[in-house]
Amino acid sequence: MDLVKEIRRLKKEKNAVILAHYYQVPEIQDIADYVGDSLGLSQKAAETDADIIVFAGVHFMAETAKILSPKKKVVLPDLNAGCSLADSCPPEAFKAFTEAHPNHVVITYVNCSAEIKALSDIVCTSSNALKIVESIPKERPIIFAPDKNLGAYIIKETGRDMLLWDGSCVVHEAFSMDKLIELHKKYPDYKIIAHPESEEHILKTATYIGSTAGMINYVKQHQDQKFIVATEAGILHKMKEAMPNTELIPAPAKEDNTCACSECHFMKMNTLQKLYDCLLNESPKIEVDETIIEQALLPIERMLELSK
């Protein structure tokens, strides 16, 4: 069976749209209607007139699509595709944390569960986090969750004193400083670009810090340069496709694995076969409680409004 051909046939037949994150395997990125970062995917999910949204990403992303399109059917190729960062912020513990600081504006990074979004005043992504924090009056104290590394980067950039939740992404904390230094010695003319979820010592080495979409745009604008890329290695597929003559190396991980780079196990759980199966069977479906949808929609809409 030609999976690509069958997926395209089913997509047309069922009026479905396939949204894929930059960290998905190349064959999924290639068949998607839209490939993007969290903000871009949220915006596409809100705009689509498809009956079915096939979300090739992780659970919290598909939940966000369901919150923005509650009447549509949202399916995820593998329901077990979670997120270490989202898991680091349990709703009950976070609720107690926010209640202990009632005068704080609660800003949450989109990489969190629907329940966490429902406890928030405003949501942000890595591409708009600085803008959203700076939109809050200086006299208002802020809680930022769940990513402490992104929070620390925002504090450094804005000078705002924020109360940080102690969460992190295992992928962005997997970069090895020692191996990165070794790699840079070997390739001294390569510039390091990094995602703000990375640890501070990695960010200090970077020429450019930005979201996945921001990193791609930066490389597009500097195609004559060479880069070491410190984020999930899946981003290299679109970078190489858009800039085939630009030399790119993934930043090395602490643990040796098949590619010696940092990959998200959850993102790679989705496969072309699972994508076909979920489109064929219209499952597994993403279900979010109606009350949670109502409560989580407001902070997401505030973010989308500020991101126009």
Coordinates of C-alpha atoms in Angstrom, one line a residue:
M1 CA 0.0 0.0 0.0
D2 CA 1.2 3.5 -0.9
L3 CA 0.7 5.2 2.4
V4 CA 1.3 8.7 1.1
K5 CA -1.2 8.2 -1.7
E6 CA -3.8 6.7 0.6
I7 CA -3.4 9.5 3.2
R8 CA -3.9 12.1 0.5
R9 CA -7.0 10.3 -0.7
L10 CA -8.5 10.0 2.8
K11 CA -7.7 13.6 3.5
K12 CA -9.7 14.8 0.5
E13 CA -12.5 12.3 1.1
K14 CA -12.9 13.4 4.8
N15 CA -12.2 17.1 4.4
A16 CA -9.3 16.8 6.8
V17 CA -6.2 19.0 7.4
I18 CA -2.8 17.7 8.6
L19 CA -0.9 20.0 10.9
A20 CA 2.7 18.9 11.8
H21 CA 5.3 20.3 14.1
Y22 CA 8.9 20.9 12.9
Y23 CA 10.0 18.1 15.2
Q24 CA 8.0 15.4 13.4
V25 CA 9.8 12.8 11.2
P26 CA 10.5 14.1 7.7
E27 CA 7.9 11.9 5.9
I28 CA 5.1 13.4 8.1
Q29 CA 6.4 17.0 7.5
D30 CA 6.4 16.3 3.8
I31 CA 2.7 15.2 3.7
A32 CA 1.4 17.9 6.0
D33 CA -0.8 20.8 4.9
Y34 CA 1.1 23.1 7.3
V35 CA 4.3 22.6 9.2
G36 CA 5.1 25.1 12.0
D37 CA 6.0 25.9 15.6
S38 CA 3.5 26.1 18.4
L39 CA 2.2 29.6 17.6
G40 CA 1.8 28.9 13.9
L41 CA 0.0 25.6 14.5
S42 CA -2.3 27.3 17.0
Q43 CA -3.2 30.0 14.5
K44 CA -3.8 27.4 11.7
A45 CA -6.0 25.3 14.0
A46 CA -8.1 28.4 14.7
E47 CA -8.4 29.3 11.0
T48 CA -9.1 25.9 9.4
D49 CA -12.5 25.0 7.9
A50 CA -11.7 21.3 7.7
D51 CA -14.0 18.8 9.5
I52 CA -11.1 16.8 10.9
I53 CA -7.8 18.1 12.3
V54 CA -5.1 15.5 12.2
F55 CA -2.5 16.8 14.6
A56 CA 1.0 15.3 14.0
G57 CA 2.6 16.6 17.2
V58 CA 2.2 15.9 20.9
H59 CA -0.8 15.7 23.1
F60 CA -0.9 19.3 24.5
M61 CA -0.7 20.7 20.9
A62 CA -3.7 18.6 19.8
E63 CA -5.5 19.8 23.0
T64 CA -4.9 23.4 22.0
A65 CA -6.4 22.7 18.5
K66 CA -9.5 21.2 20.2
I67 CA -9.8 24.2 22.5
L68 CA -9.7 26.5 19.5
S69 CA -12.0 24.3 17.4
P70 CA -14.3 22.5 19.9
K71 CA -16.8 21.5 17.2
K72 CA -14.2 19.8 15.0
K73 CA -12.9 16.3 15.4
V74 CA -9.2 16.5 16.4
V75 CA -7.2 13.3 16.2
L76 CA -3.6 12.5 17.2
P77 CA -1.7 9.6 15.5
D78 CA -0.4 8.3 18.9
L79 CA -2.2 9.2 22.1
N80 CA 0.9 8.4 24.1
A81 CA 2.8 11.2 22.4
G82 CA 3.1 13.4 25.5
C83 CA 5.6 16.0 26.7
S84 CA 8.2 15.9 29.5
L85 CA 7.7 19.7 30.1
A86 CA 3.9 19.4 30.3
D87 CA 4.3 16.4 32.6
S88 CA 6.5 18.5 34.9
C89 CA 3.5 20.7 35.9
P90 CA 0.7 18.7 37.5
P91 CA -2.6 20.7 37.6
E92 CA -3.3 20.2 41.4
A93 CA 0.2 21.3 42.4
F94 CA 0.1 24.2 40.0
K95 CA -3.4 25.3 41.3
A96 CA -2.0 25.3 44.9
F97 CA 1.0 27.3 43.7
T98 CA -1.1 30.0 42.0
E99 CA -3.5 30.2 45.0
A100 CA -0.6 30.8 47.2
H101 CA 0.3 33.9 45.1
P102 CA -3.2 35.3 44.3
N103 CA -2.0 38.8 43.1
H104 CA 0.2 37.4 40.4
V105 CA -0.6 37.4 36.6
V106 CA -0.3 33.8 35.5
I107 CA 1.5 33.4 32.2
T108 CA 2.0 29.8 30.9
Y109 CA 4.1 28.6 28.0
V110 CA 1.9 26.7 25.5
N111 CA 3.7 23.5 26.3
C112 CA 1.3 22.5 29.1
S113 CA -1.9 20.7 29.5
A114 CA -5.4 22.1 28.9
E115 CA -6.0 22.1 32.7
I116 CA -2.9 24.3 33.2
K117 CA -4.0 26.7 30.5
A118 CA -7.4 26.9 32.2
L119 CA -5.6 28.2 35.4
S120 CA -3.8 30.9 33.4
D121 CA -4.4 34.5 32.6
I122 CA -2.5 34.4 29.3
V123 CA -0.6 31.8 27.3
C124 CA 2.6 32.4 25.3
T125 CA 4.9 30.5 22.9
S126 CA 8.7 30.8 22.6
S127 CA 8.2 33.2 19.6
N128 CA 6.0 35.7 21.5
A129 CA 6.9 35.2 25.2
L130 CA 9.0 38.4 25.4
K131 CA 6.2 40.4 23.8
I132 CA 3.5 38.9 26.1
V133 CA 5.6 39.4 29.3
E134 CA 6.3 43.0 28.3
S135 CA 2.5 43.6 27.8
I136 CA 1.9 43.2 31.5
P137 CA 2.2 46.4 33.5
K138 CA 5.5 46.6 35.4
E139 CA 3.8 46.9 38.8
R140 CA 2.0 43.5 38.3
P141 CA 3.9 40.5 39.7
I142 CA 4.1 37.5 37.3
I143 CA 4.1 33.7 37.7
F144 CA 5.7 32.0 34.7
A145 CA 5.3 28.3 34.1
P146 CA 6.1 25.6 33.4
D147 CA 9.6 26.1 31.7
K148 CA 12.2 27.5 34.1
N149 CA 14.8 27.9 31.3
L150 CA 12.5 29.9 29.1
G151 CA 11.4 31.9 32.2
A152 CA 15.1 32.6 33.1
Y153 CA 15.8 33.8 29.6
I154 CA 12.8 36.2 29.7
I155 CA 13.9 37.6 33.0
K156 CA 17.4 38.2 31.6
E157 CA 15.9 39.9 28.4
T158 CA 13.2 42.0 30.1
G159 CA 14.6 42.6 33.6
R160 CA 11.2 41.5 35.0
D161 CA 11.2 39.7 38.3
M162 CA 9.0 36.6 37.7
L163 CA 8.2 33.7 40.0
L164 CA 9.1 30.6 38.0
W165 CA 7.6 27.1 38.2
D166 CA 10.4 24.4 38.3
G167 CA 9.7 22.6 35.0
S168 CA 11.9 21.8 32.0
C169 CA 12.1 19.9 28.7
V170 CA 14.4 16.9 28.8
V171 CA 15.3 17.4 25.1
H172 CA 16.5 21.0 25.6
E173 CA 18.3 20.0 28.8
A174 CA 20.1 17.1 27.0
F175 CA 22.7 19.3 25.2
S176 CA 26.2 18.6 26.4
M177 CA 28.3 21.7 27.0
D178 CA 31.5 19.7 26.8
K179 CA 30.6 18.1 23.5
L180 CA 29.4 21.5 22.1
I181 CA 32.7 23.1 23.0
E182 CA 34.5 20.2 21.3
L183 CA 32.3 20.5 18.2
H184 CA 32.9 24.2 18.1
K185 CA 36.7 23.8 18.3
K186 CA 36.4 21.4 15.3
Y187 CA 34.2 23.8 13.4
P188 CA 35.2 27.3 14.7
D189 CA 33.5 29.1 11.9
Y190 CA 30.0 27.7 12.7
K191 CA 27.6 30.0 14.6
I192 CA 25.5 28.4 17.4
I193 CA 21.8 29.1 17.3
A194 CA 19.6 27.9 20.2
H195 CA 16.0 27.6 21.5
P196 CA 15.3 29.6 24.7
E197 CA 14.2 26.3 26.4
S198 CA 17.9 25.4 26.5
E199 CA 19.9 25.8 29.7
E200 CA 21.6 29.2 30.4
H201 CA 25.1 27.9 29.7
I202 CA 24.0 26.8 26.2
L203 CA 22.3 30.1 25.5
K204 CA 25.4 32.0 26.5
T205 CA 27.2 30.4 23.5
A206 CA 24.5 31.3 21.0
T207 CA 24.7 34.0 18.3
Y208 CA 20.9 33.8 18.0
I209 CA 18.2 32.6 20.4
G210 CA 14.7 32.0 19.2
S211 CA 11.7 29.8 18.5
T212 CA 11.8 27.0 16.0
A213 CA 10.3 29.3 13.3
G214 CA 12.6 32.1 14.4
M215 CA 15.7 29.9 14.0
I216 CA 14.6 28.8 10.5
N217 CA 14.0 32.5 9.5
Y218 CA 17.4 33.5 11.0
V219 CA 19.2 30.8 8.9
K220 CA 17.3 31.9 5.8
Q221 CA 18.6 35.4 6.3
H222 CA 22.2 34.2 6.8
Q223 CA 22.5 31.4 4.2
D224 CA 26.1 32.2 3.6
Q225 CA 27.0 31.2 7.2
K226 CA 27.4 27.8 8.8
F227 CA 25.4 26.7 11.9
I228 CA 25.3 24.4 14.9
V229 CA 21.6 24.1 15.8
A230 CA 20.7 23.6 19.5
T231 CA 17.1 22.4 19.4
E232 CA 15.3 19.1 18.6
A233 CA 17.0 17.7 15.5
G234 CA 13.7 17.4 13.5
I235 CA 14.1 21.1 12.6
L236 CA 17.0 20.3 10.3
H237 CA 14.6 18.7 7.8
K238 CA 12.9 22.0 6.9
M239 CA 16.1 24.0 7.2
K240 CA 17.9 21.8 4.7
E241 CA 14.9 21.8 2.4
A242 CA 14.8 25.6 2.4
M243 CA 18.5 26.2 2.5
P244 CA 20.1 23.1 0.8
N245 CA 23.5 24.8 0.4
T246 CA 23.8 26.0 4.1
E247 CA 25.9 23.8 6.3
L248 CA 24.1 22.7 9.4
I249 CA 25.1 20.4 12.3
P250 CA 22.8 19.4 15.2
A251 CA 24.1 20.3 18.7
P252 CA 25.4 17.1 20.5
A253 CA 23.5 15.5 23.3
K254 CA 24.9 14.2 26.6
E255 CA 23.7 10.7 25.9
D256 CA 25.1 9.0 22.8
N257 CA 22.2 7.9 20.6
T258 CA 21.8 6.9 16.9
C259 CA 22.3 10.5 15.6
A260 CA 24.3 11.9 18.6
C261 CA 21.9 14.7 18.6
S262 CA 18.9 15.6 20.8
E263 CA 15.6 14.1 19.7
C264 CA 12.2 14.1 21.4
H265 CA 11.0 10.5 21.9
F266 CA 7.4 11.7 22.1
M267 CA 7.5 13.7 18.8
K268 CA 9.0 10.6 17.0
M269 CA 6.2 8.3 18.2
N270 CA 4.0 9.5 15.3
T271 CA 4.7 7.5 12.1
L272 CA 3.2 7.6 8.6
Q273 CA 1.4 4.3 9.4
K274 CA -0.2 5.7 12.5
L275 CA -1.1 8.9 10.6
Y276 CA -2.9 6.8 8.0
D277 CA -4.6 4.6 10.7
C278 CA -5.9 7.7 12.7
L279 CA -7.2 9.3 9.5
L280 CA -8.9 6.1 8.4
N281 CA -10.5 5.3 11.8
E282 CA -10.8 9.0 12.9
S283 CA -9.2 8.0 16.2
P284 CA -7.7 8.4 18.7
K285 CA -9.8 11.4 19.3
I286 CA -8.8 14.3 21.6
E287 CA -11.4 15.0 24.2
V288 CA -11.3 18.1 26.5
D289 CA -14.0 18.8 29.1
E290 CA -16.3 21.7 28.0
T291 CA -15.6 23.7 31.2
I292 CA -11.8 23.4 30.6
I293 CA -12.3 24.5 27.0
E294 CA -14.2 27.6 28.1
Q295 CA -11.6 28.5 30.7
A296 CA -8.5 27.7 28.6
L297 CA -9.8 29.5 25.5
L298 CA -9.6 33.0 27.1
P299 CA -5.8 33.0 27.7
I300 CA -5.1 31.4 24.3
E301 CA -7.3 34.1 22.6
R302 CA -5.5 36.8 24.5
M303 CA -2.2 35.4 23.2
L304 CA -3.5 35.2 19.6
E305 CA -4.8 38.8 19.8
L306 CA -1.4 40.0 21.0
S307 CA 0.4 38.0 18.3
K308 CA -1.4 39.6 15.3

